[in-house]
PDB file of C-alpha atoms in Angstrom:
ATOM      1  CA  MET A   1     -35.725  19.677 -27.885  1.00  0.00           C
ATOM      2  CA  THR A   2     -36.384  15.742 -27.370  1.00  0.00           C
ATOM      3  CA  ASN A   3     -40.096  15.349 -26.224  1.00  0.00           C
ATOM      4  CA  PRO A   4     -40.143  11.849 -24.377  1.00  0.00           C
ATOM      5  CA  ASN A   5     -43.867  11.895 -24.464  1.00  0.00           C
ATOM      6  CA  GLN A   6     -43.797  11.289 -28.236  1.00  0.00           C
ATOM      7  CA  TYR A   7     -42.020   8.167 -27.256  1.00  0.00           C
ATOM      8  CA  PHE A   8     -44.000   7.023 -24.401  1.00  0.00           C
ATOM      9  CA  LEU A   9     -47.025   7.671 -27.014  1.00  0.00           C
ATOM     10  CA  LEU A  10     -45.013   4.831 -29.245  1.00  0.00           C
ATOM     11  CA  ALA A  11     -44.297   2.484 -26.445  1.00  0.00           C
ATOM     12  CA  ASP A  12     -47.912   2.389 -25.851  1.00  0.00           C
ATOM     13  CA  HIS A  13     -48.663   1.947 -29.433  1.00  0.00           C
ATOM     14  CA  ILE A  14     -45.803  -0.956 -29.418  1.00  0.00           C
ATOM     15  CA  LYS A  15     -48.075  -2.441 -26.287  1.00  0.00           C
ATOM     16  CA  LEU A  16     -51.208  -2.729 -28.484  1.00  0.00           C
ATOM     17  CA  SER A  17     -49.768  -4.394 -31.135  1.00  0.00           C
ATOM     18  CA  LEU A  18     -48.319  -7.045 -28.933  1.00  0.00           C
ATOM     19  CA  LEU A  19     -51.431  -7.589 -27.323  1.00  0.00           C
ATOM     20  CA  GLU A  20     -53.464  -7.561 -30.976  1.00  0.00           C
ATOM     21  CA  ARG A  21     -50.662  -9.778 -31.615  1.00  0.00           C
ATOM     22  CA  GLN A  22     -51.455 -12.175 -28.408  1.00  0.00           C
ATOM     23  CA  ARG A  23     -54.875 -11.868 -30.284  1.00  0.00           C
ATOM     24  CA  ALA A  24     -54.327 -13.225 -33.016  1.00  0.00           C
ATOM     25  CA  ILE A  25     -52.442 -16.119 -31.637  1.00  0.00           C
ATOM     26  CA  SER A  26     -55.385 -17.082 -29.465  1.00  0.00           C
ATOM     27  CA  LEU A  27     -57.417 -17.146 -32.444  1.00  0.00           C
ATOM     28  CA  ASN A  28     -54.929 -19.117 -34.500  1.00  0.00           C
ATOM     29  CA  LEU A  29     -54.223 -16.639 -37.085  1.00  0.00           C
ATOM     30  CA  GLU A  30     -51.227 -15.490 -38.671  1.00  0.00           C
ATOM     31  CA  PRO A  31     -49.606 -13.061 -36.534  1.00  0.00           C
ATOM     32  CA  THR A  32     -46.309 -12.494 -39.090  1.00  0.00           C
ATOM     33  CA  SER A  33     -48.377  -9.630 -40.853  1.00  0.00           C
ATOM     34  CA  GLN A  34     -47.862  -6.932 -37.766  1.00  0.00           C
ATOM     35  CA  ASP A  35     -44.049  -8.194 -36.923  1.00  0.00           C
ATOM     36  CA  GLY A  36     -42.783  -6.010 -39.318  1.00  0.00           C
ATOM     37  CA  HIS A  37     -44.305  -3.050 -38.112  1.00  0.00           C
ATOM     38  CA  ILE A  38     -43.614  -4.102 -34.573  1.00  0.00           C
ATOM     39  CA  SER A  39     -39.660  -4.178 -35.129  1.00  0.00           C
ATOM     40  CA  ARG A  40     -39.724  -1.075 -36.978  1.00  0.00           C
ATOM     41  CA  SER A  41     -41.322   0.426 -33.862  1.00  0.00           C
ATOM     42  CA  LEU A  42     -39.159  -0.959 -31.470  1.00  0.00           C
ATOM     43  CA  GLU A  43     -35.910   0.137 -33.761  1.00  0.00           C
ATOM     44  CA  ASN A  44     -37.739   3.919 -33.616  1.00  0.00           C
ATOM     45  CA  LEU A  45     -38.231   3.739 -29.666  1.00  0.00           C
ATOM     46  CA  ARG A  46     -34.450   2.596 -29.470  1.00  0.00           C
ATOM     47  CA  ASP A  47     -33.489   5.527 -31.876  1.00  0.00           C
ATOM     48  CA  GLY A  48     -35.423   7.486 -29.397  1.00  0.00           C
ATOM     49  CA  LEU A  49     -33.931   6.245 -26.218  1.00  0.00           C
ATOM     50  CA  GLU A  50     -30.419   7.496 -28.087  1.00  0.00           C
ATOM     51  CA  ASN A  51     -31.747  11.110 -28.773  1.00  0.00           C
ATOM     52  CA  ILE A  52     -32.837  11.046 -25.105  1.00  0.00           C
ATOM     53  CA  ALA A  53     -29.492  10.334 -23.735  1.00  0.00           C
ATOM     54  CA  ARG A  54     -27.784  12.704 -25.873  1.00  0.00           C
ATOM     55  CA  GLU A  55     -30.270  15.551 -24.784  1.00  0.00           C
ATOM     56  CA  ARG A  56     -29.425  14.599 -21.503  1.00  0.00           C
ATOM     57  CA  ILE A  57     -25.849  14.764 -21.923  1.00  0.00           C
ATOM     58  CA  ARG A  58     -26.170  18.139 -23.547  1.00  0.00           C
ATOM     59  CA  LEU A  59     -28.376  19.837 -21.018  1.00  0.00           C
ATOM     60  CA  GLN A  60     -25.950  18.361 -17.781  1.00  0.00           C
ATOM     61  CA  ASP A  61     -23.030  20.114 -19.810  1.00  0.00           C
ATOM     62  CA  ALA A  62     -24.527  22.999 -20.117  1.00  0.00           C
ATOM     63  CA  GLY A  63     -25.259  23.080 -16.524  1.00  0.00           C
ATOM     64  CA  GLU A  64     -29.500  22.696 -16.803  1.00  0.00           C
ATOM     65  CA  ILE A  65     -29.600  19.969 -13.907  1.00  0.00           C
ATOM     66  CA  ASP A  66     -33.130  20.110 -13.306  1.00  0.00           C
ATOM     67  CA  ALA A  67     -34.050  19.673 -16.825  1.00  0.00           C
ATOM     68  CA  SER A  68     -31.241  16.623 -17.326  1.00  0.00           C
ATOM     69  CA  ALA A  69     -32.411  14.921 -14.358  1.00  0.00           C
ATOM     70  CA  GLY A  70     -36.371  14.784 -15.815  1.00  0.00           C
ATOM     71  CA  LEU A  71     -34.884  13.346 -18.652  1.00  0.00           C
ATOM     72  CA  GLN A  72     -32.953  10.783 -17.215  1.00  0.00           C
ATOM     73  CA  GLU A  73     -36.039   9.546 -15.307  1.00  0.00           C
ATOM     74  CA  SER A  74     -38.054   9.460 -18.711  1.00  0.00           C
ATOM     75  CA  GLU A  75     -35.065   7.709 -20.175  1.00  0.00           C
ATOM     76  CA  ILE A  76     -34.726   4.806 -17.431  1.00  0.00           C
ATOM     77  CA  LEU A  77     -38.498   4.084 -17.665  1.00  0.00           C
ATOM     78  CA  LEU A  78     -38.547   4.080 -21.603  1.00  0.00           C
ATOM     79  CA  GLN A  79     -35.602   1.783 -21.335  1.00  0.00           C
ATOM     80  CA  LYS A  80     -37.201  -0.475 -18.999  1.00  0.00           C
ATOM     81  CA  GLN A  81     -40.657  -0.714 -21.098  1.00  0.00           C
ATOM     82  CA  TYR A  82     -37.848  -1.277 -24.114  1.00  0.00           C
ATOM     83  CA  ASP A  83     -36.324  -4.221 -22.860  1.00  0.00           C
ATOM     84  CA  ASP A  84     -39.715  -5.474 -21.422  1.00  0.00           C
ATOM     85  CA  LEU A  85     -41.551  -4.902 -24.714  1.00  0.00           C
ATOM     86  CA  ALA A  86     -38.569  -6.570 -26.641  1.00  0.00           C
ATOM     87  CA  SER A  87     -38.588  -9.487 -24.709  1.00  0.00           C
ATOM     88  CA  GLN A  88     -41.765 -10.161 -25.110  1.00  0.00           C
ATOM     89  CA  PHE A  89     -41.939  -9.866 -29.159  1.00  0.00           C
ATOM     90  CA  ARG A  90     -38.816 -12.174 -29.107  1.00  0.00           C
ATOM     91  CA  GLY A  91     -40.772 -14.558 -27.617  1.00  0.00           C
ATOM     92  CA  HIS A  92     -39.242 -14.415 -24.201  1.00  0.00           C
ATOM     93  CA  PRO A  93     -41.810 -13.045 -21.719  1.00  0.00           C
ATOM     94  CA  THR A  94     -41.328 -12.239 -18.167  1.00  0.00           C
ATOM     95  CA  SER A  95     -43.911 -11.501 -15.389  1.00  0.00           C
ATOM     96  CA  SER A  96     -42.424  -7.779 -15.797  1.00  0.00           C
ATOM     97  CA  ALA A  97     -43.154  -7.629 -19.796  1.00  0.00           C
ATOM     98  CA  SER A  98     -46.582  -8.823 -19.264  1.00  0.00           C
ATOM     99  CA  ALA A  99     -47.279  -6.381 -16.627  1.00  0.00           C
ATOM    100  CA  THR A 100     -45.472  -3.516 -18.774  1.00  0.00           C
ATOM    101  CA  ILE A 101     -47.898  -4.096 -22.282  1.00  0.00           C
ATOM    102  CA  SER A 102     -51.267  -4.238 -19.915  1.00  0.00           C
ATOM    103  CA  HIS A 103     -50.540  -1.112 -18.785  1.00  0.00           C
ATOM    104  CA  PRO A 104     -50.631   2.180 -20.844  1.00  0.00           C
ATOM    105  CA  ASN A 105     -48.674   5.080 -20.265  1.00  0.00           C
ATOM    106  CA  ASP A 106     -51.786   7.437 -21.268  1.00  0.00           C
ATOM    107  CA  PRO A 107     -54.806   6.675 -19.345  1.00  0.00           C
ATOM    108  CA  ALA A 108     -57.189   7.742 -22.126  1.00  0.00           C
ATOM    109  CA  LEU A 109     -56.264   4.599 -23.726  1.00  0.00           C
ATOM    110  CA  SER A 110     -57.117   2.147 -20.934  1.00  0.00           C
ATOM    111  CA  ASP A 111     -60.424   1.376 -22.809  1.00  0.00           C
ATOM    112  CA  ASP A 112     -58.343   0.214 -25.667  1.00  0.00           C
ATOM    113  CA  PHE A 113     -55.939  -1.890 -23.625  1.00  0.00           C
ATOM    114  CA  ALA A 114     -58.519  -3.349 -21.640  1.00  0.00           C
ATOM    115  CA  HIS A 115     -60.547  -4.543 -25.071  1.00  0.00           C
ATOM    116  CA  ALA A 116     -57.076  -5.808 -26.634  1.00  0.00           C
ATOM    117  CA  SER A 117     -56.581  -7.812 -23.190  1.00  0.00           C
ATOM    118  CA  ASP A 118     -59.904  -9.513 -24.291  1.00  0.00           C
ATOM    119  CA  ARG A 119     -59.348 -13.187 -24.765  1.00  0.00           C
ATOM    120  CA  PRO A 120     -61.580 -15.178 -26.968  1.00  0.00           C
ATOM    121  CA  ARG A 121     -63.154 -18.357 -25.300  1.00  0.00           C
ATOM    122  CA  ASN A 122     -63.395 -20.571 -28.228  1.00  0.00           C
ATOM    123  CA  ALA A 123     -59.959 -20.090 -30.076  1.00  0.00           C
ATOM    124  CA  SER A 124     -59.249 -23.587 -30.748  1.00  0.00           C
ATOM    125  CA  SER A 125     -63.105 -24.387 -32.681  1.00  0.00           C
ATOM    126  CA  SER A 126     -62.684 -20.986 -34.436  1.00  0.00           C
ATOM    127  CA  SER A 127     -59.469 -22.567 -35.799  1.00  0.00           C
ATOM    128  CA  PHE A 128     -61.305 -25.737 -36.804  1.00  0.00           C
ATOM    129  CA  LEU A 129     -64.127 -23.776 -38.353  1.00  0.00           C
ATOM    130  CA  LYS A 130     -62.110 -21.735 -40.473  1.00  0.00           C
ATOM    131  CA  LYS A 131     -60.211 -24.799 -41.558  1.00  0.00           C
ATOM    132  CA  SER A 132     -63.388 -26.621 -42.416  1.00  0.00           C
ATOM    133  CA  LEU A 133     -64.693 -23.469 -44.426  1.00  0.00           C
ATOM    134  CA  ARG A 134     -61.429 -23.200 -46.147  1.00  0.00           C
ATOM    135  CA  GLY A 135     -61.817 -26.728 -47.465  1.00  0.00           C
ATOM    136  CA  SER A 136     -65.358 -26.642 -48.648  1.00  0.00           C
ATOM    137  CA  THR A 137     -65.333 -23.335 -50.215  1.00  0.00           C
ATOM    138  CA  ALA A 138     -61.807 -23.366 -52.221  1.00  0.00           C
ATOM    139  CA  GLY A 139     -63.721 -24.128 -55.572  1.00  0.00           C
ATOM    140  CA  GLY A 140     -65.053 -26.837 -57.265  1.00  0.00           C
ATOM    141  CA  PRO A 141     -67.109 -29.922 -55.721  1.00  0.00           C
ATOM    142  CA  VAL A 142     -66.731 -31.059 -52.188  1.00  0.00           C
ATOM    143  CA  VAL A 143     -64.269 -33.993 -51.733  1.00  0.00           C
ATOM    144  CA  PRO A 144     -64.787 -35.767 -48.809  1.00  0.00           C
ATOM    145  CA  SER A 145     -62.130 -35.482 -46.303  1.00  0.00           C
ATOM    146  CA  PRO A 146     -60.186 -38.736 -44.589  1.00  0.00           C
ATOM    147  CA  LYS A 147     -60.715 -37.439 -41.643  1.00  0.00           C
ATOM    148  CA  SER A 148     -64.441 -36.356 -39.971  1.00  0.00           C
ATOM    149  CA  VAL A 149     -66.134 -35.068 -37.270  1.00  0.00           C
ATOM    150  CA  ARG A 150     -68.287 -36.309 -34.521  1.00  0.00           C
ATOM    151  CA  PHE A 151     -70.828 -34.718 -32.455  1.00  0.00           C
ATOM    152  CA  SER A 152     -70.808 -35.920 -28.846  1.00  0.00           C
ATOM    153  CA  ASP A 153     -72.076 -34.815 -25.441  1.00  0.00           C
ATOM    154  CA  SER A 154     -69.079 -32.288 -24.943  1.00  0.00           C
ATOM    155  CA  PRO A 155     -68.496 -30.533 -28.120  1.00  0.00           C
ATOM    156  CA  LEU A 156     -65.560 -28.482 -26.463  1.00  0.00           C
ATOM    157  CA  VAL A 157     -63.697 -31.832 -25.822  1.00  0.00           C
ATOM    158  CA  GLN A 158     -63.908 -32.637 -29.785  1.00  0.00           C
ATOM    159  CA  GLU A 159     -63.334 -29.306 -30.933  1.00  0.00           C
ATOM    160  CA  GLU A 160     -59.659 -29.371 -28.754  1.00  0.00           C
ATOM    161  CA  GLU A 161     -58.871 -32.679 -30.073  1.00  0.00           C
ATOM    162  CA  ASP A 162     -59.199 -31.363 -33.877  1.00  0.00           C
ATOM    163  CA  ALA A 163     -57.371 -28.555 -32.902  1.00  0.00           C
ATOM    164  CA  ARG A 164     -54.721 -30.416 -31.750  1.00  0.00           C
ATOM    165  CA  ALA A 165     -54.275 -32.604 -34.742  1.00  0.00           C
ATOM    166  CA  ALA A 166     -54.705 -29.693 -37.027  1.00  0.00           C
ATOM    167  CA  LEU A 167     -51.130 -28.173 -35.247  1.00  0.00           C
ATOM    168  CA  PHE A 168     -49.157 -31.298 -34.283  1.00  0.00           C
ATOM    169  CA  PRO A 169     -47.390 -32.865 -36.794  1.00  0.00           C
ATOM    170  CA  TYR A 170     -48.556 -36.703 -38.632  1.00  0.00           C
ATOM    171  CA  ARG A 171     -47.550 -39.422 -36.376  1.00  0.00           C
ATOM    172  CA  ASP A 172     -46.826 -42.975 -37.659  1.00  0.00           C
ATOM    173  CA  ASP A 173     -49.653 -44.610 -35.118  1.00  0.00           C
ATOM    174  CA  PRO A 174     -52.558 -42.106 -34.969  1.00  0.00           C
ATOM    175  CA  SER A 175     -55.526 -42.894 -33.007  1.00  0.00           C
ATOM    176  CA  GLY A 176     -57.726 -43.308 -35.586  1.00  0.00           C
ATOM    177  CA  PRO A 177     -60.694 -41.100 -37.759  1.00  0.00           C
ATOM    178  CA  PRO A 178     -63.808 -40.581 -35.896  1.00  0.00           C
ATOM    179  CA  ASP A 179     -66.964 -42.230 -37.614  1.00  0.00           C
ATOM    180  CA  GLN A 180     -68.891 -39.837 -39.569  1.00  0.00           C
ATOM    181  CA  SER A 181     -71.604 -41.794 -40.730  1.00  0.00           C
ATOM    182  CA  ASN A 182     -73.877 -41.363 -38.202  1.00  0.00           C
ATOM    183  CA  LEU A 183     -74.082 -37.391 -39.544  1.00  0.00           C
ATOM    184  CA  ASP A 184     -76.641 -36.269 -41.675  1.00  0.00           C
ATOM    185  CA  ASN A 185     -76.855 -33.003 -44.138  1.00  0.00           C
ATOM    186  CA  GLN A 186     -78.959 -31.244 -41.625  1.00  0.00           C
ATOM    187  CA  GLN A 187     -76.066 -31.593 -39.058  1.00  0.00           C
ATOM    188  CA  ILE A 188     -73.334 -31.012 -41.308  1.00  0.00           C
ATOM    189  CA  HIS A 189     -74.946 -27.502 -42.509  1.00  0.00           C
ATOM    190  CA  ALA A 190     -75.644 -26.636 -38.929  1.00  0.00           C
ATOM    191  CA  TYR A 191     -72.129 -27.169 -37.935  1.00  0.00           C
ATOM    192  CA  HIS A 192     -71.004 -25.179 -40.806  1.00  0.00           C
ATOM    193  CA  SER A 193     -73.499 -22.567 -40.013  1.00  0.00           C
ATOM    194  CA  GLN A 194     -71.704 -22.024 -36.552  1.00  0.00           C
ATOM    195  CA  VAL A 195     -68.097 -22.285 -38.333  1.00  0.00           C
ATOM    196  CA  MET A 196     -69.288 -19.311 -40.429  1.00  0.00           C
ATOM    197  CA  ALA A 197     -70.796 -17.544 -37.597  1.00  0.00           C
ATOM    198  CA  GLU A 198     -67.612 -17.780 -35.211  1.00  0.00           C
ATOM    199  CA  GLN A 199     -65.351 -16.905 -38.374  1.00  0.00           C
ATOM    200  CA  ASP A 200     -67.257 -13.581 -38.661  1.00  0.00           C
ATOM    201  CA  GLU A 201     -66.866 -13.008 -35.311  1.00  0.00           C
ATOM    202  CA  ALA A 202     -63.200 -13.225 -35.395  1.00  0.00           C
ATOM    203  CA  LEU A 203     -62.919 -11.354 -38.570  1.00  0.00           C
ATOM    204  CA  ASP A 204     -64.917  -8.268 -36.686  1.00  0.00           C
ATOM    205  CA  ARG A 205     -62.761  -8.433 -33.637  1.00  0.00           C
ATOM    206  CA  LEU A 206     -59.781  -8.232 -35.812  1.00  0.00           C
ATOM    207  CA  GLY A 207     -61.603  -5.516 -38.155  1.00  0.00           C
ATOM    208  CA  GLU A 208     -61.617  -3.343 -34.621  1.00  0.00           C
ATOM    209  CA  SER A 209     -58.159  -3.937 -33.550  1.00  0.00           C
ATOM    210  CA  ILE A 210     -57.160  -2.972 -36.861  1.00  0.00           C
ATOM    211  CA  GLY A 211     -58.961   0.415 -36.388  1.00  0.00           C
ATOM    212  CA  ARG A 212     -57.774   1.184 -33.361  1.00  0.00           C
ATOM    213  CA  GLN A 213     -54.239   0.569 -34.603  1.00  0.00           C
ATOM    214  CA  ARG A 214     -55.191   2.827 -37.429  1.00  0.00           C
ATOM    215  CA  GLU A 215     -56.134   5.844 -34.977  1.00  0.00           C
ATOM    216  CA  LEU A 216     -53.527   5.268 -32.669  1.00  0.00           C
ATOM    217  CA  SER A 217     -51.111   5.644 -35.714  1.00  0.00           C
ATOM    218  CA  ILE A 218     -53.051   8.780 -36.836  1.00  0.00           C
ATOM    219  CA  GLN A 219     -52.409  10.324 -33.218  1.00  0.00           C
ATOM    220  CA  ILE A 220     -48.922   9.435 -33.522  1.00  0.00           C
ATOM    221  CA  GLY A 221     -48.494  10.956 -37.061  1.00  0.00           C
ATOM    222  CA  ASP A 222     -50.273  14.194 -35.972  1.00  0.00           C
ATOM    223  CA  GLU A 223     -47.873  14.454 -32.731  1.00  0.00           C
ATOM    224  CA  LEU A 224     -45.018  14.124 -34.925  1.00  0.00           C
ATOM    225  CA  ASP A 225     -46.238  16.853 -37.581  1.00  0.00           C
ATOM    226  CA  GLU A 226     -46.812  19.390 -34.252  1.00  0.00           C
ATOM    227  CA  HIS A 227     -43.404  18.735 -33.678  1.00  0.00           C
ATOM    228  CA  VAL A 228     -42.269  19.452 -37.174  1.00  0.00           C
ATOM    229  CA  GLN A 229     -44.338  22.937 -36.765  1.00  0.00           C
ATOM    230  CA  MET A 230     -42.272  23.581 -33.936  1.00  0.00           C
ATOM    231  CA  LEU A 231     -39.090  23.104 -35.186  1.00  0.00           C
ATOM    232  CA  ASP A 232     -39.851  25.148 -38.487  1.00  0.00           C
ATOM    233  CA  GLU A 233     -40.669  28.065 -36.073  1.00  0.00           C
ATOM    234  CA  ALA A 234     -38.013  27.675 -34.309  1.00  0.00           C
ATOM    235  CA  ASP A 235     -35.927  27.883 -37.533  1.00  0.00           C
ATOM    236  CA  ARG A 236     -37.956  31.249 -38.181  1.00  0.00           C
ATOM    237  CA  HIS A 237     -37.049  32.673 -34.948  1.00  0.00           C
ATOM    238  CA  VAL A 238     -33.359  32.045 -35.438  1.00  0.00           C
ATOM    239  CA  ASP A 239     -33.330  33.520 -38.786  1.00  0.00           C
ATOM    240  CA  ARG A 240     -34.951  36.611 -38.032  1.00  0.00           C
ATOM    241  CA  HIS A 241     -32.445  37.152 -35.070  1.00  0.00           C
ATOM    242  CA  GLN A 242     -29.622  36.259 -37.187  1.00  0.00           C
ATOM    243  CA  SER A 243     -30.693  39.133 -39.808  1.00  0.00           C
ATOM    244  CA  ARG A 244     -31.571  41.588 -36.674  1.00  0.00           C
ATOM    245  CA  LEU A 245     -27.832  40.754 -35.509  1.00  0.00           C
ATOM    246  CA  ASP A 246     -26.099  41.374 -39.011  1.00  0.00           C
ATOM    247  CA  LYS A 247     -27.999  44.679 -39.452  1.00  0.00           C
ATOM    248  CA  ALA A 248     -26.270  45.777 -35.844  1.00  0.00           C
ATOM    249  CA  ARG A 249     -23.304  44.896 -36.772  1.00  0.00           C
ATOM    250  CA  LYS A 250     -23.288  46.710 -40.080  1.00  0.00           C
ATOM    251  CA  ASN A 251     -24.738  49.610 -38.083  1.00  0.00           C
ATOM    252  CA  LEU A 252     -21.592  49.242 -35.791  1.00  0.00           C
ATOM    253  CA  GLY A 253     -19.369  49.282 -38.484  1.00  0.00           C
ATOM    254  CA  THR A 254     -20.939  52.591 -40.094  1.00  0.00           C
ATOM    255  CA  VAL A 255     -20.387  54.447 -36.891  1.00  0.00           C
ATOM    256  CA  ALA A 256     -17.164  53.081 -36.335  1.00  0.00           C
ATOM    257  CA  ARG A 257     -16.227  54.809 -39.654  1.00  0.00           C
ATOM    258  CA  LYS A 258     -17.690  57.775 -39.308  1.00  0.00           C
ATOM    259  CA  ALA A 259     -15.984  58.103 -35.886  1.00  0.00           C
ATOM    260  CA  LYS A 260     -12.635  57.706 -37.370  1.00  0.00           C
ATOM    261  CA  ASP A 261     -13.357  60.096 -40.163  1.00  0.00           C
ATOM    262  CA  ASN A 262     -14.743  62.650 -37.316  1.00  0.00           C
ATOM    263  CA  MET A 263     -11.383  62.137 -35.287  1.00  0.00           C
ATOM    264  CA  GLN A 264      -9.198  63.071 -38.745  1.00  0.00           C
ATOM    265  CA  MET A 265     -11.119  66.219 -39.059  1.00  0.00           C
ATOM    266  CA  THR A 266     -10.853  67.243 -35.779  1.00  0.00           C
ATOM    267  CA  ILE A 267      -6.889  66.860 -35.527  1.00  0.00           C
ATOM    268  CA  ILE A 268      -6.699  68.889 -38.968  1.00  0.00           C
ATOM    269  CA  VAL A 269      -8.560  71.568 -37.404  1.00  0.00           C
ATOM    270  CA  ILE A 270      -6.231  72.153 -34.267  1.00  0.00           C
ATOM    271  CA  LEU A 271      -3.364  71.845 -36.043  1.00  0.00           C
ATOM    272  CA  ILE A 272      -4.443  74.718 -38.459  1.00  0.00           C
ATOM    273  CA  ILE A 273      -5.420  76.417 -35.437  1.00  0.00           C
ATOM    274  CA  ILE A 274      -1.398  75.188 -33.771  1.00  0.00           C
ATOM    275  CA  LEU A 275      -0.528  76.908 -37.214  1.00  0.00           C
ATOM    276  CA  VAL A 276      -2.022  80.065 -36.787  1.00  0.00           C
ATOM    277  CA  LEU A 277      -1.071  80.849 -33.349  1.00  0.00           C
ATOM    278  CA  LEU A 278       2.745  79.916 -34.759  1.00  0.00           C
ATOM    279  CA  ILE A 279       2.136  82.442 -37.173  1.00  0.00           C
ATOM    280  CA  ILE A 280       0.458  85.094 -34.870  1.00  0.00           C
ATOM    281  CA  ILE A 281       3.446  85.020 -32.068  1.00  0.00           C
ATOM    282  CA  LEU A 282       6.278  85.043 -34.545  1.00  0.00           C
ATOM    283  CA  LYS A 283       5.226  88.184 -35.963  1.00  0.00           C
TER     284      LYS A 283
END
């Protein structure tokens, strides 16, 4: 029998993956590494909905109305979650989809959802810091960049402008690079130290996210293994009952043959008695 609980757990797994994908986007990391995994999980959830629909129809035809109604409720809820998750993944988020991915089906995963929903506050600076590190650690001597960084009284505004310049395409009339002549080596070293610290923090968060996804995948695998064991046990029970039915059929055939042979013997005895009586009477 189809168990909707495993598909609700799969939906929670997809929700966490989408939340981690949003975190990666907010950190200006590449989220495409998870897209294939999320797409396959959505396909598995869609196949699960089809299995639930077939099982519901079978139960309805068999007259099990209560079980069919329970499956129908689960099917409606899962279908809504699938639609919301698919729209969120395809880049068409709605208020319903945002509410769906932030609420787990299993209350035990509330802490994971709360942690995955947390957004870093300095995402733009992390992106700029990573670009600076990659440029300075690519190997070989450090080549002066045509773009420079200016320290000011409001560093967050400057970091947002730098991130915007890195994200948007080149224009024919740029506003001009900031002046870098007032920076000394100590300031540059301090800035790159901040870059490395924020990048390490982003990587630590990404590692925690990957660890949580791995634990959730292990839970799904364990539950699938349990269902496989249940199916194997059901197959063994069916084989046992089939062997008993075959043995009973064989015993019935033996009894029928013996009864047929006994009837023939009874008829012969009766005929002999009648023949003896006729001989006695005729004499």
